[in-house]
CSV table of C-alpha atoms in Angstrom, one decimal:
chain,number,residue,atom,x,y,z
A,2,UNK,CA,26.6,-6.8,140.2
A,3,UNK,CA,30.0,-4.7,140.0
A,4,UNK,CA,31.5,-5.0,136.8
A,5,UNK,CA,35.1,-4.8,138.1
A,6,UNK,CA,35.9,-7.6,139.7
A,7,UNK,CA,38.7,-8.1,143.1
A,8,UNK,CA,40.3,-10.7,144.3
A,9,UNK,CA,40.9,-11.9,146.8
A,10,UNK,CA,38.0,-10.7,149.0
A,11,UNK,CA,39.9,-10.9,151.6
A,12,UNK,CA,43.5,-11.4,152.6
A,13,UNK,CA,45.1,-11.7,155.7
A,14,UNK,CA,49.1,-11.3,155.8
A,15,UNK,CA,52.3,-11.1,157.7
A,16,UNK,CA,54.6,-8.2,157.9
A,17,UNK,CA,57.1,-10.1,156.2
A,18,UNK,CA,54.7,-12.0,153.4
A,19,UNK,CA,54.3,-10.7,149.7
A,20,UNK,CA,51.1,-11.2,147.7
A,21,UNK,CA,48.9,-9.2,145.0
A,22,UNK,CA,45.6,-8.3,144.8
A,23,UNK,CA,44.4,-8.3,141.6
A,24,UNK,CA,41.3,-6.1,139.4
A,25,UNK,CA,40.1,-7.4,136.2
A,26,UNK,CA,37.6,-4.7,134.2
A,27,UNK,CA,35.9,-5.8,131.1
A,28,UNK,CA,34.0,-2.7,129.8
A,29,UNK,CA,36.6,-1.4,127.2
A,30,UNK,CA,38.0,0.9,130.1
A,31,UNK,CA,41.0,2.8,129.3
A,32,UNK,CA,41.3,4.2,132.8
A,33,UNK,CA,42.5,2.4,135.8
A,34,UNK,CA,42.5,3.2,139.9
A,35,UNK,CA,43.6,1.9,142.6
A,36,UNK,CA,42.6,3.5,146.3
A,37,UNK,CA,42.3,2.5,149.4
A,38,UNK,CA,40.0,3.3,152.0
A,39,UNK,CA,39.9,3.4,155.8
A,40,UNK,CA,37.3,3.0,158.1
A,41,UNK,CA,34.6,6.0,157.5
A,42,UNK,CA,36.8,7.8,156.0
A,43,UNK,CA,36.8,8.4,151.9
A,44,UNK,CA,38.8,6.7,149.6
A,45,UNK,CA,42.3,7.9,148.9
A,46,UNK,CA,44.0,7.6,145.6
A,47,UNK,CA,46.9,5.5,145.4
A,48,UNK,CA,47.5,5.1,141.7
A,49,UNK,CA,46.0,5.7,138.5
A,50,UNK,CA,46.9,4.0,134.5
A,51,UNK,CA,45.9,5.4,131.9
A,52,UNK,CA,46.3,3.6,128.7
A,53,UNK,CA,48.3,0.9,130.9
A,54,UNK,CA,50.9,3.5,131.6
A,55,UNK,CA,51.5,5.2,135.1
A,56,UNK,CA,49.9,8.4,135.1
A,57,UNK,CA,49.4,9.4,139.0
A,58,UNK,CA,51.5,7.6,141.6
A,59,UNK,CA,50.2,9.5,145.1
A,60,UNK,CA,53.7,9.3,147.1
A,61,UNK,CA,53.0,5.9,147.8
A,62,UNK,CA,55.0,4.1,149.3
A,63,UNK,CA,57.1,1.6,147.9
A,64,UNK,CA,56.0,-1.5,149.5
A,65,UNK,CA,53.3,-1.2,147.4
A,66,UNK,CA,54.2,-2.0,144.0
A,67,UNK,CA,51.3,-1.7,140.9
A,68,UNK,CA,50.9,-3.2,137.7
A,69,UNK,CA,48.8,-3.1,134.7
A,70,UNK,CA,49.3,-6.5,132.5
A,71,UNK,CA,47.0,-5.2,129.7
A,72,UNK,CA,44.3,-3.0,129.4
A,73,UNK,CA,41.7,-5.1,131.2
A,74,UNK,CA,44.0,-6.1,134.2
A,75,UNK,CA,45.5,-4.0,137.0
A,76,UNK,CA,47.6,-5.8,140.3
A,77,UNK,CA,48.4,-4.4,143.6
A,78,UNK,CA,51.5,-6.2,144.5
A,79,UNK,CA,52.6,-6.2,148.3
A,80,UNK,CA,55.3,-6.1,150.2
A,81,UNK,CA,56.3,-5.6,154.1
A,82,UNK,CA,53.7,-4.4,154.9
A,83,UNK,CA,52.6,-2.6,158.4
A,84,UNK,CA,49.7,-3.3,160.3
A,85,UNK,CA,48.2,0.4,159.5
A,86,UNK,CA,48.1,-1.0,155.9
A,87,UNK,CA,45.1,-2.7,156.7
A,88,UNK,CA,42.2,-1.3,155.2
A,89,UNK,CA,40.0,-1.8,152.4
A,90,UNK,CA,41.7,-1.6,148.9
A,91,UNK,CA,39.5,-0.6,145.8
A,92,UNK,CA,39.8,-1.1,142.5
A,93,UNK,CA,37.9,1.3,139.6
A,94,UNK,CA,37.9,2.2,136.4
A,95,UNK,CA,36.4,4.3,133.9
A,96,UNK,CA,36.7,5.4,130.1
A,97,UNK,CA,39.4,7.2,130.0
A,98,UNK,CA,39.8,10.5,128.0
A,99,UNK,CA,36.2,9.7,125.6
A,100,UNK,CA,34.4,8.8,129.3
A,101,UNK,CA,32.8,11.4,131.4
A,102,UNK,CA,35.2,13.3,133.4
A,103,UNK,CA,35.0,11.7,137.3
A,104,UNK,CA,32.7,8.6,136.6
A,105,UNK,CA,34.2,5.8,138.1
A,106,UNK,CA,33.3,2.4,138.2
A,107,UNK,CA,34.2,0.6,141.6
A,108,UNK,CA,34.9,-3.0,142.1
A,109,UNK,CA,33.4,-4.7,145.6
A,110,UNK,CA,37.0,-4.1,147.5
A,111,UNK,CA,39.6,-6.4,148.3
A,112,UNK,CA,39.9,-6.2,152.7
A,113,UNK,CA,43.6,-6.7,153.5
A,114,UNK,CA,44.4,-7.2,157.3
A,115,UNK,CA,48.1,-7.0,158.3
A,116,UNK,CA,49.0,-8.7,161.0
B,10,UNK,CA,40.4,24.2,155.3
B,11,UNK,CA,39.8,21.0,153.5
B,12,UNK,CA,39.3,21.6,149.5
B,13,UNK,CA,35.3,19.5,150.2
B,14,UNK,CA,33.6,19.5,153.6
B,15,UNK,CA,30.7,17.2,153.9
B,16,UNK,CA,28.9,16.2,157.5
B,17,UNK,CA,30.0,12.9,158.1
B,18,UNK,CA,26.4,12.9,160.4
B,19,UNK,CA,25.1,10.1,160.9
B,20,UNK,CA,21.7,11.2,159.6
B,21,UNK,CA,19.3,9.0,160.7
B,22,UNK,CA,15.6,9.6,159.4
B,23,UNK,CA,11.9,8.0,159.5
B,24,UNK,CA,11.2,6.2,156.0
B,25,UNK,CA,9.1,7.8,153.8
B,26,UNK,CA,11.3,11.2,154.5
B,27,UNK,CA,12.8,13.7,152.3
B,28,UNK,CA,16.4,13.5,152.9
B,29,UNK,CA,19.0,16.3,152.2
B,30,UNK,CA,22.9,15.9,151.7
B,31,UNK,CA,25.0,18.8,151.5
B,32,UNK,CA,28.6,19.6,150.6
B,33,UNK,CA,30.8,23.2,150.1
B,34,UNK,CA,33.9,23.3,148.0
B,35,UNK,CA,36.7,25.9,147.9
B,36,UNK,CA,38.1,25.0,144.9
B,37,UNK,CA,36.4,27.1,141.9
B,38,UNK,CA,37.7,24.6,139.4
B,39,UNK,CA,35.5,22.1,140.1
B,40,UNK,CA,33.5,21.1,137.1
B,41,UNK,CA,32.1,18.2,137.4
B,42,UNK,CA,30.0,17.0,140.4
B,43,UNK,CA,29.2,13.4,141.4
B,44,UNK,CA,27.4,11.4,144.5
B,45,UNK,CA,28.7,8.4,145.1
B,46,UNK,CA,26.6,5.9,147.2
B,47,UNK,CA,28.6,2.9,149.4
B,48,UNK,CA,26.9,0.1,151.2
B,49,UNK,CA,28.3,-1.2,154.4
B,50,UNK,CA,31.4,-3.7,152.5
B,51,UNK,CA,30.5,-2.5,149.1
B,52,UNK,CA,32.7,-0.3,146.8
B,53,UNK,CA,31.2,3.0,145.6
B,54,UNK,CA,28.5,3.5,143.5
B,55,UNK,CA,27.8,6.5,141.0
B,56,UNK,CA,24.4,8.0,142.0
B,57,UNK,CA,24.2,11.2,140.1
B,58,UNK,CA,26.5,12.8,137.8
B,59,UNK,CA,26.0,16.7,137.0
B,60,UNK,CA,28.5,18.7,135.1
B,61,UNK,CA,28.5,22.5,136.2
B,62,UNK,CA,25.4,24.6,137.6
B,63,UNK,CA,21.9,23.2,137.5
B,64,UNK,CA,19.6,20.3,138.8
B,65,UNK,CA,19.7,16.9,137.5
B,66,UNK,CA,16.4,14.5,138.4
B,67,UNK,CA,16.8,11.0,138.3
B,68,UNK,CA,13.5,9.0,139.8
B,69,UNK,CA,13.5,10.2,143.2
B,70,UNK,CA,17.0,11.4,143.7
B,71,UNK,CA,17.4,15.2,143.2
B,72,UNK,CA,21.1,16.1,142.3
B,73,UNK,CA,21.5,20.7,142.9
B,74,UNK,CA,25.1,22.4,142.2
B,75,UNK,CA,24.7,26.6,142.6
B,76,UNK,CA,28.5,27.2,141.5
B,77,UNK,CA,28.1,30.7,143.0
B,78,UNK,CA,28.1,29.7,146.6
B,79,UNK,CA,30.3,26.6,146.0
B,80,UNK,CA,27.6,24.2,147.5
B,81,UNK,CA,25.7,20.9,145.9
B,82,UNK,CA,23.2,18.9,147.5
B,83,UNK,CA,21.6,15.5,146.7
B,84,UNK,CA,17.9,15.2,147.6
B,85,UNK,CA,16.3,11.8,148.4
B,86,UNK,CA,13.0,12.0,148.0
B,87,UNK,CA,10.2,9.2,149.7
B,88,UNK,CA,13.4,7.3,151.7
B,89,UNK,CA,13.4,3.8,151.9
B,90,UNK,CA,15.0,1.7,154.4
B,91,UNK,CA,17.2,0.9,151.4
B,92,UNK,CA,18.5,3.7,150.2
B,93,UNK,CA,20.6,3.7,153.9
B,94,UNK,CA,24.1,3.8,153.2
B,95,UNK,CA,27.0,5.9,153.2
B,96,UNK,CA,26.9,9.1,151.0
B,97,UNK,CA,30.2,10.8,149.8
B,98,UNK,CA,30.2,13.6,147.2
B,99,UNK,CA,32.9,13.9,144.9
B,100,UNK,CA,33.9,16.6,142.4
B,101,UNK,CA,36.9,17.4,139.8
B,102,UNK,CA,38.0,19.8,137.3
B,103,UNK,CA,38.3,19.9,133.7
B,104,UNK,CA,40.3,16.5,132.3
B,105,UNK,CA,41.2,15.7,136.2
B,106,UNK,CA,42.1,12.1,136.9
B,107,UNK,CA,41.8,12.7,140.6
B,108,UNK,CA,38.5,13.0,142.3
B,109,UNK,CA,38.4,15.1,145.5
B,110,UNK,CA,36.0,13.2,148.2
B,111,UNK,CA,34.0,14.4,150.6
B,112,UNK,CA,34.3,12.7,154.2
B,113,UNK,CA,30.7,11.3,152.8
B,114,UNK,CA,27.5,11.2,155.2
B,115,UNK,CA,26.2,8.2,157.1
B,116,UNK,CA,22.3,8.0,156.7
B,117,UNK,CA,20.0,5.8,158.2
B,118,UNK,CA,16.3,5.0,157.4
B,119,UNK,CA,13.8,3.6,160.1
B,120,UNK,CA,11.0,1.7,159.0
């Protein structure tokens, strides 16, 4: 079993709704991603925290809106969003700047449909 | 020219099989080399984690980066109907926060 855990597992939304997905990591992980990934393709980086600050925003856009409560907790709050926002969005995390450079711990995927 | 190429396949084998993945990089900064594994509605997995040159064993996955041709492979050795699922390598530099994916490699194994 993942130790980062998502919710909801799925979500299902209207252009014009708001709602969050949420990540919750309990290893002591100073490091956490969010990404999202399209059918076959890779995951792309979306945003990264690093010691609960913004460290790499991708050019996303603004209709996505992230947040890191604490050190253990990380939110994807959305927005307006467009049907080619559906995808699968993931979750990781990893040590930080004492971890091993590029090991990343995934969480099971939140699978957000936009209708 | 994309910075990691990787054959997306699919790969489909007979179990029991010795399976290679492949991937070429451009980027001579890379450092560190992983292999990620993903199940069909899984997230990602770390497989095998190799920092620079060399070979890394690890039961009967075989993880090779040769630095001087820009190329790592992961070798499956004795494939089980199991180990099918989606492959992607992944690589970064020194103190990188961003990972650079390859387009990873469907395999299959037929019992």
């Amino acid at each position: 079993d993942t130790e980062v855990t998502q919710t909801p597992k799925h979500l299902v939304m209207g252009m014009t709704n708001k709602k969050s997905l949420k990540c919750e990591q309990h290893m002591g992980h100073r490091a956490m991603y969010w990404y999202k990934q399209k059918a076959k393709k890779p995951p792309e980086l979306m945003f990264v925290y690093s010691y609960e600050k913004l460290s790499i925003n991708e050019s996303v856009p603004s209709r996505f809106s992230p947040e890191c409560p604490n050190s253990s907790l990380l939110n994807l709050h959305l927005h307006a969003l467009q049907p080619e926002d559906s995808a699968l969005y993931l979750c990781a995390s990893s040590q930080g700047l004492q971890g091993r450079t590029g090991e990343l711990f995934f969480g099971e995927g939140s699978r957000l449909t936009v209708l | 020219q994309k910075e990691v190429e990787q054959d997306p396949g699919p790969l489909s084998v007979p179990e029991g099989a010795i399976v290679s993945l492949n991937c070429t990089y451009s980027n001579s900064a890379f450092q560190y080399f992983m292999w990620y594994r993903q199940y069909s509605r899984k997230g990602p997995e770390l497989l095998m984690y190799t920092y620079s040159s060399g070979n890394k064993e690890d039961g009967r996955f075989t993880a090779q980066v040769d630095k001087s041709s820009k190329y790592i492979s992961l070798f499956i050795r004795d494939s089980q109907p199991s180990d099918s699922a989606t492959y992607l390598c992944a690589m970064c530099g020194q103190g990188a926060q961003k990972l650079v994916f390859g387009q990873g490699t469907r395999l299959t194994i037929n019992p």
